[in-house]
GROMACS .gro file of C-alpha atoms in nm:
model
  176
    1UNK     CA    1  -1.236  -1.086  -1.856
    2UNK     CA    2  -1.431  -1.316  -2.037
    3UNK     CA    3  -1.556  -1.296  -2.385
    4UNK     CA    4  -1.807  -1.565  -2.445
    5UNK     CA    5  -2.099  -1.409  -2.367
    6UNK     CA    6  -2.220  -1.780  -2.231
    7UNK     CA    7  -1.974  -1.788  -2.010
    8UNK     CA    8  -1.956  -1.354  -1.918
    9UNK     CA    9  -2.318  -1.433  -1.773
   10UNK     CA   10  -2.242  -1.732  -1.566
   11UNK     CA   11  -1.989  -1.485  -1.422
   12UNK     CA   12  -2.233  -1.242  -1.341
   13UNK     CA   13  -2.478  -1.515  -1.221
   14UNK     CA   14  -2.216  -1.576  -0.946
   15UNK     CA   15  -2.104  -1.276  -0.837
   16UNK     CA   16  -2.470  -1.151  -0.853
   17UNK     CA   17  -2.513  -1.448  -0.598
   18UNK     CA   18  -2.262  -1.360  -0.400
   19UNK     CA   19  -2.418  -1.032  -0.337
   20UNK     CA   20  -2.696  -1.148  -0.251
   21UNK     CA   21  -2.581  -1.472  -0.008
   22UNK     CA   22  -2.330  -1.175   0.180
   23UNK     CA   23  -2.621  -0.938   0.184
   24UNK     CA   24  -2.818  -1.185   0.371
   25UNK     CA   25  -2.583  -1.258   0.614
   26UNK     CA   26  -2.546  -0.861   0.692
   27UNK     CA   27  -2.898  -0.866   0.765
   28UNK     CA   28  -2.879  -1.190   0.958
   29UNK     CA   29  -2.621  -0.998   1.172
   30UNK     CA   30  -2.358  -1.261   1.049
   31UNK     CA   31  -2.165  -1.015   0.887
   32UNK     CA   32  -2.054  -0.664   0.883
   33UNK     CA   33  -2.088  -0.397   0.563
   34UNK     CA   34  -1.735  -0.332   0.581
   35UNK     CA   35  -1.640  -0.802   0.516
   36UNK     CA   36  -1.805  -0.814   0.161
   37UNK     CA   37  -1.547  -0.949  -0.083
   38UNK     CA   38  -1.782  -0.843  -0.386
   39UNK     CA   39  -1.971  -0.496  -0.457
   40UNK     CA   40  -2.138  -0.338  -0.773
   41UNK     CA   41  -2.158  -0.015  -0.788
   42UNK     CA   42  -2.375   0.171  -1.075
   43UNK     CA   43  -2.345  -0.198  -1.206
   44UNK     CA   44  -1.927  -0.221  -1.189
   45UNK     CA   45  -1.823  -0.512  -0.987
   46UNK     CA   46  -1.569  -0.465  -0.722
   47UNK     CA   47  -1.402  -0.721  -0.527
   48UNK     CA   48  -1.202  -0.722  -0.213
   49UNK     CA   49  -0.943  -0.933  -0.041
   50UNK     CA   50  -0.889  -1.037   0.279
   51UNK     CA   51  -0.643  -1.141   0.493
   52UNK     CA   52  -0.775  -1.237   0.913
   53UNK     CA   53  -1.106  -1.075   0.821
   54UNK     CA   54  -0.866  -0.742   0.717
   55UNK     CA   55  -0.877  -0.569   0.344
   56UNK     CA   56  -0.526  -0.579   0.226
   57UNK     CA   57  -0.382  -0.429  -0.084
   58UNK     CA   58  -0.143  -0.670  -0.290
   59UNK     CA   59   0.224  -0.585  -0.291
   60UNK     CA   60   0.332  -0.359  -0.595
   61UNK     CA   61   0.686  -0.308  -0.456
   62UNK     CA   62   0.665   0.086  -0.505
   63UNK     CA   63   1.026   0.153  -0.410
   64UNK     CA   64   1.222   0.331  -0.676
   65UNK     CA   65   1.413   0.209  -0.963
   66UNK     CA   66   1.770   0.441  -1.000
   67UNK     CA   67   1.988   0.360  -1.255
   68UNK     CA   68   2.396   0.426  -1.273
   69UNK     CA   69   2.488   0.703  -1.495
   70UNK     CA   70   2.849   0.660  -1.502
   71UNK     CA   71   2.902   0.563  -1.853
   72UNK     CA   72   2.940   0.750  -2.188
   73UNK     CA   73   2.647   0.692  -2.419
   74UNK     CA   74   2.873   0.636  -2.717
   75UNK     CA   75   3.061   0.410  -2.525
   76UNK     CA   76   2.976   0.210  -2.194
   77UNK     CA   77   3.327   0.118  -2.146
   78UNK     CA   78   3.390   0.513  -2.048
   79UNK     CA   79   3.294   0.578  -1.701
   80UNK     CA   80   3.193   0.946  -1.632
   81UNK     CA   81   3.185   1.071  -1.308
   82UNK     CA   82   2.847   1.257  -1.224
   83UNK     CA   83   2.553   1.188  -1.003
   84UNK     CA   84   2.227   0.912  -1.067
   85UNK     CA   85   2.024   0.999  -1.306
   86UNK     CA   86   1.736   0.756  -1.350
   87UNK     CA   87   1.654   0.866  -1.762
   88UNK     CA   88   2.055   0.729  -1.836
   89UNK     CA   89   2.129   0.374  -1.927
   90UNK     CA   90   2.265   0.158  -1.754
   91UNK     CA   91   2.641   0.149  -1.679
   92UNK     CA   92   2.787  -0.225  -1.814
   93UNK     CA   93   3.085  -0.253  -1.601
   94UNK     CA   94   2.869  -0.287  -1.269
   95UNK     CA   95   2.966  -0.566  -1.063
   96UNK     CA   96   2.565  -0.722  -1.117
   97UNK     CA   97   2.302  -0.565  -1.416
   98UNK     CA   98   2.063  -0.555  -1.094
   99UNK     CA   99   1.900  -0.231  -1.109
  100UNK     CA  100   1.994  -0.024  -0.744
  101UNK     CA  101   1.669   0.014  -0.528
  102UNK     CA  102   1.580   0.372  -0.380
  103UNK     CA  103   1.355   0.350  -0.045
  104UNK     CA  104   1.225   0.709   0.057
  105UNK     CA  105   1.334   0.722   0.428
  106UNK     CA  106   0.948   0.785   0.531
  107UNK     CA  107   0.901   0.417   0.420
  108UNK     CA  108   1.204   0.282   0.628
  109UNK     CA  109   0.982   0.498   0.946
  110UNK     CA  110   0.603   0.330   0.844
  111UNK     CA  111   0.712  -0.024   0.843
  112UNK     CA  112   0.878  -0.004   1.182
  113UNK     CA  113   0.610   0.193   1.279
  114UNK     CA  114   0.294  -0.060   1.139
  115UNK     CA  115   0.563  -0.395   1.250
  116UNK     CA  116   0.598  -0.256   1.599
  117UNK     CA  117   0.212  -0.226   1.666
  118UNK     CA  118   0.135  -0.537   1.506
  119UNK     CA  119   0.428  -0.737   1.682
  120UNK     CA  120   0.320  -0.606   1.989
  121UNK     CA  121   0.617  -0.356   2.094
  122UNK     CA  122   0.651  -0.049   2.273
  123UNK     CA  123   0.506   0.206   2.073
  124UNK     CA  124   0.652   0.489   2.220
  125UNK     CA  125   0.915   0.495   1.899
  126UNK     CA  126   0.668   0.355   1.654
  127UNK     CA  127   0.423   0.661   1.739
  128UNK     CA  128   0.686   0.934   1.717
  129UNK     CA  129   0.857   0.781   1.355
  130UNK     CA  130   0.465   0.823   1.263
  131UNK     CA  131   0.440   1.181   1.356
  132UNK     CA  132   0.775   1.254   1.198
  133UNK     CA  133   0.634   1.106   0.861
  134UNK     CA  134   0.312   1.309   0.903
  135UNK     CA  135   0.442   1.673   1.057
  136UNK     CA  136   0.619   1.751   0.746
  137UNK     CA  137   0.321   1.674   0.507
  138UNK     CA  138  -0.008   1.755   0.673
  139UNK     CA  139  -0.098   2.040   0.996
  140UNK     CA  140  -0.246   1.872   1.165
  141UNK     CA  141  -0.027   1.565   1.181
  142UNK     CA  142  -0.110   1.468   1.559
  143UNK     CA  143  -0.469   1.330   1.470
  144UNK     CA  144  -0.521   1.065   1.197
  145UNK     CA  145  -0.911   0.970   1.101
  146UNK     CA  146  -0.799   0.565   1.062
  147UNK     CA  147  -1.065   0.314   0.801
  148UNK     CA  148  -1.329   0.348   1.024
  149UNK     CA  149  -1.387   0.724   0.992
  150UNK     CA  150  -1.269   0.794   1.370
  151UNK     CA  151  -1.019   1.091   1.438
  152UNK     CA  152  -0.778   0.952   1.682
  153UNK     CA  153  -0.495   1.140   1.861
  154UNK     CA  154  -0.156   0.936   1.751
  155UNK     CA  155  -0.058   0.928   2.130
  156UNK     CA  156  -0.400   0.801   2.239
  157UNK     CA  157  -0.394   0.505   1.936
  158UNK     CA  158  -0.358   0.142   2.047
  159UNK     CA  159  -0.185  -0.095   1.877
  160UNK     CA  160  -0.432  -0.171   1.581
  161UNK     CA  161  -0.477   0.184   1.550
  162UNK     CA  162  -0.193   0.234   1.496
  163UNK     CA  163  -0.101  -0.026   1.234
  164UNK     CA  164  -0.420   0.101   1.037
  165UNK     CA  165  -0.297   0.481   1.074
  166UNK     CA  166   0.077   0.326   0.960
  167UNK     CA  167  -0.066   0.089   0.626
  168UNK     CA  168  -0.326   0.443   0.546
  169UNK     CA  169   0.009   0.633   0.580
  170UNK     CA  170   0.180   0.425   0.326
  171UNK     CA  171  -0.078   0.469   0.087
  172UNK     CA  172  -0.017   0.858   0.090
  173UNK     CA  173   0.322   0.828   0.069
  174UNK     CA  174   0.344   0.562  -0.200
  175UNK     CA  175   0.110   0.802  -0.394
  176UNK     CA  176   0.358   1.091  -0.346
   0.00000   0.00000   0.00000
């Protein structure tokens, strides 16, 4: 964020035009609502990216971090035998001081899922490792309502329904 006021309103001069070039092409008809890379809202400025005319959400590698807990706190050179326990240091005598990465099994099930539909595979498994993900978190977990507010059966979905009900799906999971 800028600080010199100078320069803090030639930022807003530009995103301000922004706005208003992208809300004239939306009422040209040359763009949809839903393509705007910049919004303000109750004057906060949001912006969007975009990836083949798609909003994407930059990687924050949400996997878990687990840590070895196989060494006595007084001294790391005595290994203790007892399960992970993430709050523990690290154990020294590890053949790398690479932290172990924990992927929830749901997460394994979504990116087959999502690469399937958007690789163009048979779906059949990619739409039942979605249902397995959703029956045991939600009721209802044959219908998903996918970015566009539609409700769509999961057996019924297409392909690109089906990687937008799969990248939504991580988003739930990924918030626990």
């Amino acid at each position: 964020m800028e600080k010199d006021s100078k320069k803090l309103e030639e930022q807003i001069k530009k995103l301000d035009a922004t706005i208003k070039e992208e809300s004239g092409k939306i009422a040209a008809g040359d763009m949809k609502e839903g393509d705007r890379t910049i919004r303000k809202d109750n004057g906060i400025y949001e912006s969007h990216k975009f990836f083949k005319g798609k909003p994407f959400v930059e990687a924050n590698h949400p996997m878990f971090s687990i840590y070895t807990t196989n060494c006595d706190p007084s001294d790391s050179n005595v290994e203790l035998k007892q399960p992970y326990d993430y709050t523990k240091p690290n154990y020294t005598n590890m053949t790398n001081g690479r932290r172990h990465r924990l992927i929830r099994y749901s997460e394994v099930l979504l990116w087959y899922a999502e690469s399937a539909a958007r690789a163009g595979m048979d779906l059949t498994d990619a739409k039942k490792y979605l249902k397995q993900v959703r029956k045991r978190a939600v009721t209802d977990y044959e219908n998903v309502t996918l970015s566009d507010g539609t409700t769509v059966k999961i057996d019924a979905m297409s392909a690109d329904q089906l990687a937008d009900a799969c990248y939504i799906e991580h988003g739930w999971e990924v918030a626990g």
